Tab-separated table of C-alpha atoms in Angstrom:
chain	number	residue	atom	x	y	z
A	289	MET	CA	0.000	0.000	0.000
A	290	ASN	CA	1.496	3.323	-1.057
A	291	ILE	CA	-1.002	5.711	0.507
A	292	PRO	CA	0.971	8.007	2.799
A	293	ARG	CA	-0.058	7.109	6.363
A	294	LEU	CA	-0.207	10.792	7.221
A	295	ALA	CA	-2.907	11.294	4.577
A	296	LEU	CA	-5.096	8.678	6.238
A	297	LEU	CA	-4.476	9.822	9.792
A	298	THR	CA	-5.249	13.460	9.037
A	299	THR	CA	-8.506	12.805	7.221
A	300	LEU	CA	-10.224	9.834	8.793
A	301	PRO	CA	-10.361	11.207	12.343
A	302	LEU	CA	-12.172	14.278	10.986
A	303	LEU	CA	-15.238	12.100	10.532
A	304	LEU	CA	-15.245	11.497	14.259
A	305	LEU	CA	-15.366	15.181	15.070
A	306	PRO	CA	-18.427	17.390	14.982
A	307	PRO	CA	-18.363	20.530	12.808
A	308	LEU	CA	-15.750	23.150	13.748
A	309	SER	CA	-18.381	25.223	15.524
A	310	GLN	CA	-18.859	22.503	18.180
A	311	ALA	CA	-16.422	21.392	20.875
A	312	ALA	CA	-14.746	18.017	20.340
A	313	LEU	CA	-12.384	15.758	22.228
A	314	PRO	CA	-8.899	15.365	20.718
A	315	ILE	CA	-8.073	11.928	19.320
A	316	PRO	CA	-4.693	10.541	20.426
A	317	LEU	CA	-2.820	9.203	17.372
A	318	GLY	CA	0.745	9.286	18.662
A	319	PRO	CA	3.017	12.314	18.990
A	320	LEU	CA	1.047	15.470	18.346
A	321	PRO	CA	2.101	17.607	15.395
A	322	HIS	CA	2.944	21.281	15.786
A	323	CYS	CA	0.173	23.208	14.035
A	324	THR	CA	-0.693	26.782	13.159
A	325	ARG	CA	-4.293	27.467	12.207
A	326	SER	CA	-6.930	30.002	11.369
A	327	ALA	CA	-10.680	29.462	10.972
A	328	THR	CA	-10.357	27.633	7.630
A	329	LEU	CA	-6.617	26.929	7.169
A	330	MET	CA	-4.111	24.817	9.077
A	331	HIS	CA	-0.456	23.899	8.558
A	332	CYS	CA	1.212	21.173	10.639
A	333	ASN	CA	4.691	19.663	11.041
A	334	ASP	CA	4.858	16.188	12.565
A	335	GLY	CA	8.417	16.457	13.941
A	336	GLN	CA	9.592	13.559	11.746
A	337	GLY	CA	10.145	15.505	8.525
A	338	GLY	CA	6.516	15.382	7.441
A	339	PHE	CA	4.161	18.286	7.023
A	340	TYR	CA	0.670	18.921	5.741
A	341	GLY	CA	-1.726	21.749	5.132
A	342	MET	CA	-5.508	21.809	5.229
A	343	ALA	CA	-8.062	24.190	3.770
A	344	ILE	CA	-11.786	23.940	4.492
A	345	GLN	CA	-14.360	25.271	2.028
A	346	GLY	CA	-17.915	24.453	3.085
A	347	ASN	CA	-18.179	20.638	3.210
A	348	ASP	CA	-14.869	20.160	1.356
A	349	LEU	CA	-11.492	19.542	2.972
A	350	HIS	CA	-8.377	19.949	0.812
A	351	LEU	CA	-5.132	18.396	2.101
A	352	ARG	CA	-1.609	18.584	0.764
A	353	GLY	CA	1.456	17.194	2.422
A	354	HIS	CA	4.786	15.443	2.474
A	355	ASP	CA	5.404	12.146	4.276
A	356	GLY	CA	8.810	12.432	5.962
A	357	GLN	CA	9.206	8.654	6.360
A	358	THR	CA	8.606	7.728	2.705
A	359	GLY	CA	9.527	11.023	1.025
A	360	LEU	CA	6.232	11.052	-0.881
A	361	GLY	CA	4.235	14.173	-1.575
A	362	TRP	CA	0.468	13.780	-1.672
A	363	ALA	CA	-2.799	15.646	-2.137
A	364	GLN	CA	-6.281	14.621	-1.070
A	365	THR	CA	-9.783	16.068	-1.270
A	366	SER	CA	-12.616	15.007	1.026
A	367	THR	CA	-16.282	15.969	0.824
A	368	ARG	CA	-18.792	15.400	3.595
A	369	PHE	CA	-22.436	14.561	2.851
A	370	GLY	CA	-24.110	14.276	6.267
A	371	ARG	CA	-22.640	11.138	7.877
A	372	LEU	CA	-20.818	10.069	4.703
A	373	LEU	CA	-17.321	11.257	3.714
A	374	LEU	CA	-15.997	10.696	0.186
A	375	LEU	CA	-12.265	11.105	-0.382
A	376	SER	CA	-9.794	10.813	-3.227
A	377	GLY	CA	-6.086	11.427	-3.396
A	378	ILE	CA	-2.852	11.045	-5.316
A	379	SER	CA	0.764	10.660	-4.219
A	380	SER	CA	3.963	11.663	-6.010
A	381	ASP	CA	4.678	8.039	-6.988
A	382	GLY	CA	1.445	7.992	-9.023
A	383	THR	CA	-0.691	6.027	-6.568
A	384	VAL	CA	-4.319	7.128	-6.610
A	385	TRP	CA	-6.863	6.251	-3.932
A	386	PHE	CA	-10.585	6.629	-3.455
A	387	GLY	CA	-12.650	5.822	-0.423
A	388	PHE	CA	-15.518	6.592	1.843
A	389	GLY	CA	-16.258	6.656	5.527
A	390	ARG	CA	-19.583	6.281	7.285
A	391	ARG	CA	-20.133	7.716	10.767
A	392	MET	CA	-22.283	5.673	13.157
A	393	GLY	CA	-22.381	7.244	16.611
A	394	TRP	CA	-18.812	7.337	17.927
A	395	ASN	CA	-17.583	4.887	15.292
A	396	VAL	CA	-16.511	5.376	11.691
A	397	MET	CA	-16.231	2.572	9.165
A	398	ASN	CA	-13.784	3.431	6.365
A	399	ARG	CA	-13.104	1.668	3.071
A	400	LEU	CA	-10.381	2.669	0.617
A	401	SER	CA	-9.182	1.326	-2.733
A	402	THR	CA	-5.915	2.183	-4.482
A	403	SER	CA	-4.787	2.171	-8.092
A	404	ALA	CA	-2.444	-0.690	-7.138
A	405	GLY	CA	-5.479	-2.859	-6.320
A	406	ASP	CA	-5.141	-2.638	-2.539
A	407	ARG	CA	-8.308	-2.498	-0.459
A	408	ILE	CA	-8.200	-1.108	3.043
A	409	ARG	CA	-10.798	-1.303	5.799
A	410	LEU	CA	-10.219	0.877	8.817
A	411	SER	CA	-12.464	1.214	11.840
A	412	CYS	CA	-12.102	4.278	14.068
A	413	ASN	CA	-13.645	5.165	17.420
A	414	ARG	CA	-13.681	8.592	19.062
A	415	LEU	CA	-12.197	7.218	22.299
A	416	LYS	CA	-10.018	4.299	21.131
A	417	GLY	CA	-8.645	5.753	17.889
A	418	CYS	CA	-8.221	3.660	14.723
A	419	ASP	CA	-7.597	-0.098	14.394
């Protein structure tokens, strides 16, 4: 699987959170990145050579980043339709991915497919994080 891990970990937990106007509990995913943000923009460095930026426009989330561990650059767009999140992305090695996540209470069921034929299922919980 060539999807940068940072791309998955920055997008999928967003399904667990309510809209920005509501308070939400942080989700522990390991060492916290150093981030600078405004109301609709955020830029983060993970301390391991990786960085990413986010821009929110309505129900759309645009991500761009660099995975410090693999050296891959990537871009991803996610669109929320109620409890459903559709996402698609591409990395600098040419890998393309498409997926969706469905929120059910405090749980999110995620399914992703890549251009390499990989299929990924990931289950996330607001308190336990992702499996």
